[in-house]
Amino acid sequence: MPRSLIVLAAVWLVAGPLTASPASVKSLTAQQYIQRDGLDKGIRNFVAAKLKPRPYFMGRSVNDCPVVTPAPPGFDGAEVVECTYTEAGLDGWVRLAIPTAGKLSDWIIAAAKKCRKPEVCAATLATYTWNSNNYSFPIAGNIVEPGTSAGGQSSDPTNLIFVYGVTIARPSFLDGKTKYGKDAKGIANLPIDDQKRCSLSLLAVADGDIPEPVPLDTNRSCTKLIPAQVSRPAAIRQDIYIAYGDPTKSRAQRFSAAGTSCPASARKVEWLAISKNGFIDALRTGDHPLYDAAARALDAGESANDLGRKKCPKSRSRR
């Protein structure tokens, strides 16, 4: 979870009457925006306010994020940039798809209107997905976050590698080394060129292309795609997609496509394609299928905290 995010609390779901003055607009909750401006305008104003400051993973200025031209196929409806930045002493490189605040708002509003209580649903979706990932969609690259964000034990700043909005198991090539030559497990500062080469190799594998060789990656770890759980920006895991996803497919079909969240060995690499295609469809139609799945889950009684990463039970060793 990015440094600017906070642990999701129940207070924003039950916020009291709106009494804020204009000077405190920046601190309004999504629910308060909706109370003041109505559902559609309230969400648009909330999302726009959240996206106004520059997120840390986009560096300090536009010069840190040159535009990719032409945009990758299917991403014409979003600006695609390649950013270099520094976070907590670690350098990062990431290729991002940046939808406008209007498009993000469209996805949240369209999903919320599938709920019996759309205002509550919209406030929950807008807040939860912002707290989860700052509405980000990393096509490929490194987002430096606390290790606990990906289920690790340490809160140290850690290189987390993404392909099509989903964290993947970090290639050993990007683990880095300590000053004593031991495996740094992702907390070492990595050369930007290594990050870029390895990330684009992984992206090529996801697209079914032949990846360019990565110098010094002797065990070809930059060709091994092992997905984690949560798809950004909707912030749902495979299990939520299976239970509440694409209604044109049966539950069995969704299960077959995505695999389950636990154990890790049951997750399927096709989850990356589901994440990618959901984002691209949303750019084209204004309706994000994974936001829709999140809304159906909330409407069915799941809490926001039920949607994201799930801690998998440890497998018992056999005697």
CSV table of C-alpha atoms in Angstrom, one decimal:
chain,number,residue,atom,x,y,z
A,1,MET,CA,0.0,0.0,0.0
A,2,PRO,CA,1.5,3.4,-0.9
A,3,ARG,CA,2.8,5.6,1.8
A,4,SER,CA,0.0,8.1,1.4
A,5,LEU,CA,-2.6,5.5,2.1
A,6,ILE,CA,-4.1,4.7,5.5
A,7,VAL,CA,-5.8,1.6,6.9
A,8,LEU,CA,-9.4,1.6,5.9
A,9,ALA,CA,-11.6,2.4,8.8
A,10,ALA,CA,-15.3,2.1,9.3
A,11,VAL,CA,-15.7,5.8,10.2
A,12,TRP,CA,-16.1,7.0,6.7
A,13,LEU,CA,-19.0,4.7,6.1
A,14,VAL,CA,-20.9,6.2,9.0
A,15,ALA,CA,-19.8,9.8,8.9
A,16,GLY,CA,-22.0,12.3,10.5
A,17,PRO,CA,-23.9,15.2,9.0
A,18,LEU,CA,-21.9,17.5,6.7
A,19,THR,CA,-20.7,20.6,8.6
A,20,ALA,CA,-17.5,21.3,6.8
A,21,SER,CA,-16.5,24.8,5.7
A,22,PRO,CA,-15.0,25.6,2.3
A,23,ALA,CA,-11.5,25.7,3.9
A,24,SER,CA,-11.8,22.0,4.8
A,25,VAL,CA,-13.0,20.7,1.5
A,26,LYS,CA,-9.8,18.7,1.0
A,27,SER,CA,-10.6,16.6,4.0
A,28,LEU,CA,-14.2,15.7,3.0
A,29,THR,CA,-15.0,12.0,2.8
A,30,ALA,CA,-16.6,10.5,-0.3
A,31,GLN,CA,-19.9,10.3,1.7
A,32,GLN,CA,-19.7,14.0,2.5
A,33,TYR,CA,-19.1,14.9,-1.1
A,34,ILE,CA,-22.2,12.9,-2.0
A,35,GLN,CA,-24.3,14.5,0.7
A,36,ARG,CA,-23.2,17.9,-0.5
A,37,ASP,CA,-23.3,17.5,-4.3
A,38,GLY,CA,-25.4,14.4,-5.0
A,39,LEU,CA,-24.1,11.0,-6.2
A,40,ASP,CA,-22.7,11.7,-9.6
A,41,LYS,CA,-21.2,15.1,-9.0
A,42,GLY,CA,-20.1,14.2,-5.5
A,43,ILE,CA,-18.0,11.2,-6.7
A,44,ARG,CA,-16.6,13.3,-9.5
A,45,ASN,CA,-15.5,16.0,-7.1
A,46,PHE,CA,-14.1,13.4,-4.6
A,47,VAL,CA,-12.0,11.6,-7.3
A,48,ALA,CA,-10.8,14.8,-8.8
A,49,ALA,CA,-9.6,16.1,-5.4
A,50,LYS,CA,-7.8,12.8,-4.7
A,51,LEU,CA,-6.0,12.8,-8.0
A,52,LYS,CA,-5.0,16.5,-7.9
A,53,PRO,CA,-1.7,16.0,-6.0
A,54,ARG,CA,1.0,14.2,-7.8
A,55,PRO,CA,1.4,10.6,-6.5
A,56,TYR,CA,4.9,9.7,-5.4
A,57,PHE,CA,5.3,6.9,-8.0
A,58,MET,CA,5.0,9.5,-10.7
A,59,GLY,CA,8.0,11.5,-9.5
A,60,ARG,CA,8.2,15.2,-8.8
A,61,SER,CA,7.2,16.6,-12.2
A,62,VAL,CA,5.9,15.7,-15.6
A,63,ASN,CA,9.5,15.4,-16.7
A,64,ASP,CA,9.8,12.2,-14.6
A,65,CYS,CA,7.0,10.6,-16.6
A,66,PRO,CA,7.5,10.8,-20.4
A,67,VAL,CA,4.5,9.7,-22.5
A,68,VAL,CA,4.7,6.4,-24.3
A,69,THR,CA,3.9,7.0,-28.0
A,70,PRO,CA,2.2,5.3,-29.6
A,71,ALA,CA,0.1,4.0,-26.7
A,72,PRO,CA,0.1,0.2,-26.4
A,73,PRO,CA,-2.8,-1.4,-28.3
A,74,GLY,CA,-6.1,-0.9,-26.5
A,75,PHE,CA,-4.9,1.8,-24.2
A,76,ASP,CA,-5.8,4.7,-26.5
A,77,GLY,CA,-8.3,6.0,-24.0
A,78,ALA,CA,-5.7,6.6,-21.3
A,79,GLU,CA,-2.4,8.4,-21.1
A,80,VAL,CA,0.4,5.9,-20.9
A,81,VAL,CA,3.6,7.1,-19.2
A,82,GLU,CA,6.9,5.7,-18.0
A,83,CYS,CA,7.9,7.1,-14.7
A,84,THR,CA,11.1,7.1,-12.7
A,85,TYR,CA,10.9,8.1,-9.0
A,86,THR,CA,12.5,7.7,-5.6
A,87,GLU,CA,10.6,6.5,-2.6
A,88,ALA,CA,12.0,5.9,0.8
A,89,GLY,CA,15.5,5.6,-0.6
A,90,LEU,CA,14.6,3.2,-3.4
A,91,ASP,CA,14.5,4.1,-7.1
A,92,GLY,CA,11.6,2.9,-9.1
A,93,TRP,CA,10.6,2.5,-12.8
A,94,VAL,CA,7.0,1.8,-13.8
A,95,ARG,CA,4.9,2.1,-16.9
A,96,LEU,CA,1.4,3.4,-16.0
A,97,ALA,CA,-1.9,3.8,-17.7
A,98,ILE,CA,-3.5,7.0,-16.4
A,99,PRO,CA,-7.2,7.3,-16.8
A,100,THR,CA,-8.8,10.7,-16.3
A,101,ALA,CA,-10.7,11.5,-13.2
A,102,GLY,CA,-13.8,11.6,-15.3
A,103,LYS,CA,-13.3,8.0,-16.5
A,104,LEU,CA,-12.5,6.7,-13.0
A,105,SER,CA,-15.7,8.4,-11.7
A,106,ASP,CA,-17.7,6.9,-14.5
A,107,TRP,CA,-16.6,3.4,-13.5
A,108,ILE,CA,-17.4,4.0,-9.8
A,109,ILE,CA,-20.8,5.6,-10.5
A,110,ALA,CA,-21.8,2.9,-13.0
A,111,ALA,CA,-20.8,0.1,-10.6
A,112,ALA,CA,-22.6,1.8,-7.6
A,113,LYS,CA,-25.8,2.1,-9.5
A,114,LYS,CA,-26.0,-1.7,-9.6
A,115,CYS,CA,-26.4,-1.6,-5.8
A,116,ARG,CA,-29.6,-1.3,-3.9
A,117,LYS,CA,-28.0,1.7,-2.0
A,118,PRO,CA,-25.9,3.4,-4.7
A,119,GLU,CA,-24.8,6.3,-2.5
A,120,VAL,CA,-23.3,4.0,0.1
A,121,CYS,CA,-21.9,1.7,-2.5
A,122,ALA,CA,-20.3,4.6,-4.4
A,123,ALA,CA,-18.7,6.1,-1.2
A,124,THR,CA,-17.3,2.7,-0.3
A,125,LEU,CA,-15.9,1.9,-3.7
A,126,ALA,CA,-14.3,5.4,-4.2
A,127,THR,CA,-12.7,5.3,-0.7
A,128,TYR,CA,-11.6,1.7,-0.7
A,129,THR,CA,-10.0,1.7,-4.1
A,130,TRP,CA,-8.2,5.0,-3.4
A,131,ASN,CA,-6.9,3.7,-0.1
A,132,SER,CA,-5.9,0.5,-1.7
A,133,ASN,CA,-3.8,1.8,-4.6
A,134,ASN,CA,-4.5,5.5,-5.4
A,135,TYR,CA,-6.5,4.4,-8.5
A,136,SER,CA,-3.3,3.2,-10.2
A,137,PHE,CA,-2.9,0.8,-13.0
A,138,PRO,CA,0.7,-0.3,-13.4
A,139,ILE,CA,1.1,-2.0,-16.8
A,140,ALA,CA,4.5,-3.1,-15.8
A,141,GLY,CA,7.2,-2.1,-13.4
A,142,ASN,CA,8.1,-1.5,-9.8
A,143,ILE,CA,5.9,0.3,-7.2
A,144,VAL,CA,7.8,0.7,-4.0
A,145,GLU,CA,5.6,0.0,-1.0
A,146,PRO,CA,5.9,-1.5,2.5
A,147,GLY,CA,6.5,-5.3,2.2
A,148,THR,CA,3.4,-5.9,4.2
A,149,SER,CA,1.3,-4.6,1.2
A,150,ALA,CA,2.1,-7.9,-0.6
A,151,GLY,CA,1.7,-10.1,2.4
A,152,GLY,CA,5.3,-9.9,3.7
A,153,GLN,CA,6.3,-9.7,7.3
A,154,SER,CA,8.4,-6.5,7.1
A,155,SER,CA,7.2,-2.9,6.6
A,156,ASP,CA,10.5,-1.9,5.0
A,157,PRO,CA,10.2,-0.2,1.6
A,158,THR,CA,10.1,-3.0,-0.9
A,159,ASN,CA,10.3,-3.4,-4.7
A,160,LEU,CA,6.9,-4.8,-5.7
A,161,ILE,CA,6.7,-5.8,-9.4
A,162,PHE,CA,3.4,-5.5,-11.3
A,163,VAL,CA,2.1,-6.7,-14.7
A,164,TYR,CA,-1.3,-5.4,-15.8
A,165,GLY,CA,-2.4,-4.1,-12.4
A,166,VAL,CA,-1.5,-7.3,-10.5
A,167,THR,CA,1.5,-7.9,-8.2
A,168,ILE,CA,3.6,-10.8,-9.4
A,169,ALA,CA,6.2,-12.8,-7.6
A,170,ARG,CA,9.3,-10.7,-7.8
A,171,PRO,CA,11.9,-12.3,-10.1
A,172,SER,CA,15.0,-13.3,-8.3
A,173,PHE,CA,16.9,-11.0,-10.6
A,174,LEU,CA,15.2,-8.0,-8.9
A,175,ASP,CA,15.6,-9.3,-5.3
A,176,GLY,CA,18.9,-7.4,-5.1
A,177,LYS,CA,21.8,-8.1,-2.8
A,178,THR,CA,22.8,-6.8,0.6
A,179,LYS,CA,26.2,-5.3,1.2
A,180,TYR,CA,27.2,-8.7,2.4
A,181,GLY,CA,26.2,-10.4,-0.8
A,182,LYS,CA,23.1,-12.0,0.5
A,183,ASP,CA,19.6,-12.0,-1.0
A,184,ALA,CA,18.0,-8.6,-0.1
A,185,LYS,CA,14.5,-9.9,-0.8
A,186,GLY,CA,13.4,-6.8,-2.6
A,187,ILE,CA,14.6,-4.1,-0.2
A,188,ALA,CA,17.8,-3.2,-2.1
A,189,ASN,CA,18.1,-0.2,-4.5
A,190,LEU,CA,18.0,-1.5,-8.0
A,191,PRO,CA,19.4,0.0,-11.2
A,192,ILE,CA,16.6,1.5,-13.3
A,193,ASP,CA,17.8,-0.2,-16.4
A,194,ASP,CA,17.5,-3.6,-14.7
A,195,GLN,CA,14.0,-2.8,-13.5
A,196,LYS,CA,12.9,-1.7,-17.0
A,197,ARG,CA,14.4,-4.6,-18.9
A,198,CYS,CA,13.1,-7.2,-16.5
A,199,SER,CA,9.6,-5.7,-16.3
A,200,LEU,CA,9.3,-5.4,-20.1
A,201,SER,CA,10.4,-9.0,-20.4
A,202,LEU,CA,7.6,-10.1,-18.1
A,203,LEU,CA,5.2,-7.9,-20.0
A,204,ALA,CA,6.2,-9.6,-23.2
A,205,VAL,CA,5.6,-13.0,-21.7
A,206,ALA,CA,2.1,-11.9,-20.5
A,207,ASP,CA,1.3,-10.7,-24.1
A,208,GLY,CA,2.5,-14.0,-25.6
A,209,ASP,CA,5.5,-12.4,-27.2
A,210,ILE,CA,9.1,-13.4,-27.2
A,211,PRO,CA,10.9,-11.4,-24.5
A,212,GLU,CA,14.3,-9.7,-25.0
A,213,PRO,CA,17.0,-11.4,-23.0
A,214,VAL,CA,17.9,-9.6,-19.8
A,215,PRO,CA,21.7,-9.5,-19.3
A,216,LEU,CA,22.9,-11.3,-16.1
A,217,ASP,CA,19.5,-12.9,-15.5
A,218,THR,CA,21.1,-16.3,-15.8
A,219,ASN,CA,18.1,-18.3,-14.6
A,220,ARG,CA,15.6,-16.4,-16.8
A,221,SER,CA,13.6,-15.3,-13.8
A,222,CYS,CA,12.4,-12.3,-15.8
A,223,THR,CA,10.3,-14.7,-17.9
A,224,LYS,CA,8.5,-16.4,-15.0
A,225,LEU,CA,5.0,-14.9,-14.4
A,226,ILE,CA,3.5,-15.9,-11.0
A,227,PRO,CA,0.5,-13.7,-10.2
A,228,ALA,CA,-0.5,-12.6,-6.7
A,229,GLN,CA,-4.1,-11.7,-5.9
A,230,VAL,CA,-5.4,-8.2,-6.3
A,231,SER,CA,-6.2,-6.4,-9.5
A,232,ARG,CA,-5.9,-2.6,-9.5
A,233,PRO,CA,-7.6,-0.2,-9.5
A,234,ALA,CA,-10.8,-2.1,-8.5
A,235,ALA,CA,-8.8,-3.9,-5.8
A,236,ILE,CA,-10.5,-7.3,-5.9
A,237,ARG,CA,-8.9,-10.7,-5.8
A,238,GLN,CA,-9.7,-13.8,-7.8
A,239,ASP,CA,-12.2,-15.2,-5.3
A,240,ILE,CA,-14.4,-12.0,-5.6
A,241,TYR,CA,-14.2,-12.2,-9.4
A,242,ILE,CA,-15.3,-15.9,-9.2
A,243,ALA,CA,-18.3,-15.1,-7.0
A,244,TYR,CA,-19.4,-11.8,-8.4
A,245,GLY,CA,-17.7,-11.2,-11.8
A,246,ASP,CA,-18.7,-11.3,-15.4
A,247,PRO,CA,-22.4,-12.4,-15.4
A,248,THR,CA,-22.2,-13.6,-19.0
A,249,LYS,CA,-20.0,-16.4,-17.7
A,250,SER,CA,-20.9,-19.2,-15.3
A,251,ARG,CA,-19.1,-19.4,-11.9
A,252,ALA,CA,-17.3,-22.5,-13.2
A,253,GLN,CA,-16.0,-20.5,-16.2
A,254,ARG,CA,-14.8,-17.7,-14.0
A,255,PHE,CA,-13.1,-20.2,-11.7
A,256,SER,CA,-11.5,-21.9,-14.7
A,257,ALA,CA,-10.2,-18.6,-16.0
A,258,ALA,CA,-8.8,-17.0,-12.8
A,259,GLY,CA,-8.0,-19.7,-10.4
A,260,THR,CA,-8.5,-19.1,-6.7
A,261,SER,CA,-6.7,-16.8,-4.4
A,262,CYS,CA,-5.5,-19.5,-2.1
A,263,PRO,CA,-3.3,-21.5,-2.2
A,264,ALA,CA,-0.9,-19.4,-4.3
A,265,SER,CA,-0.3,-22.4,-6.6
A,266,ALA,CA,-4.0,-22.3,-7.7
A,267,ARG,CA,-3.7,-18.8,-9.1
A,268,LYS,CA,-3.7,-18.7,-12.9
A,269,VAL,CA,-1.6,-16.4,-15.1
A,270,GLU,CA,-4.9,-15.7,-17.1
A,271,TRP,CA,-5.8,-13.4,-14.1
A,272,LEU,CA,-3.5,-10.9,-15.7
A,273,ALA,CA,-5.4,-10.9,-18.9
A,274,ILE,CA,-8.7,-10.5,-17.0
A,275,SER,CA,-7.2,-7.5,-15.2
A,276,LYS,CA,-5.9,-6.0,-18.5
A,277,ASN,CA,-9.0,-6.6,-20.5
A,278,GLY,CA,-11.2,-5.2,-17.7
A,279,PHE,CA,-9.3,-2.0,-17.8
A,280,ILE,CA,-9.3,-1.7,-21.6
A,281,ASP,CA,-13.0,-2.5,-21.7
A,282,ALA,CA,-13.6,0.2,-19.2
A,283,LEU,CA,-11.7,2.8,-21.2
A,284,ARG,CA,-13.9,1.9,-24.2
A,285,THR,CA,-17.3,1.6,-22.5
A,286,GLY,CA,-17.2,3.6,-19.4
A,287,ASP,CA,-18.1,0.5,-17.3
A,288,HIS,CA,-15.3,-1.4,-15.5
A,289,PRO,CA,-16.3,-5.1,-15.1
A,290,LEU,CA,-14.1,-5.5,-12.0
A,291,TYR,CA,-15.6,-2.4,-10.3
A,292,ASP,CA,-18.9,-4.0,-11.1
A,293,ALA,CA,-17.9,-7.2,-9.4
A,294,ALA,CA,-16.8,-5.2,-6.3
A,295,ALA,CA,-20.2,-3.5,-6.3
A,296,ARG,CA,-22.1,-6.8,-6.5
A,297,ALA,CA,-20.0,-8.1,-3.6
A,298,LEU,CA,-20.8,-5.1,-1.5
A,299,ASP,CA,-24.4,-5.4,-2.4
A,300,ALA,CA,-24.4,-9.0,-1.3
A,301,GLY,CA,-23.1,-8.0,2.2
A,302,GLU,CA,-19.3,-8.3,1.8
A,303,SER,CA,-17.3,-5.6,3.5
A,304,ALA,CA,-14.7,-3.5,1.7
A,305,ASN,CA,-12.0,-5.3,3.7
A,306,ASP,CA,-13.3,-8.6,2.3
A,307,LEU,CA,-12.6,-7.6,-1.3
A,308,GLY,CA,-8.8,-7.4,-1.3
A,309,ARG,CA,-5.8,-9.6,-0.5
A,310,LYS,CA,-6.5,-12.7,1.6
A,311,LYS,CA,-3.9,-14.3,3.9
A,312,CYS,CA,-3.6,-17.9,2.8
A,313,PRO,CA,-3.4,-20.5,5.5
A,314,LYS,CA,0.0,-22.2,5.7
A,315,SER,CA,0.0,-25.6,4.2
A,316,ARG,CA,0.6,-28.4,6.7
A,317,SER,CA,3.7,-30.4,6.1
A,318,ARG,CA,3.1,-34.1,5.5
A,319,ARG,CA,4.7,-36.7,7.7
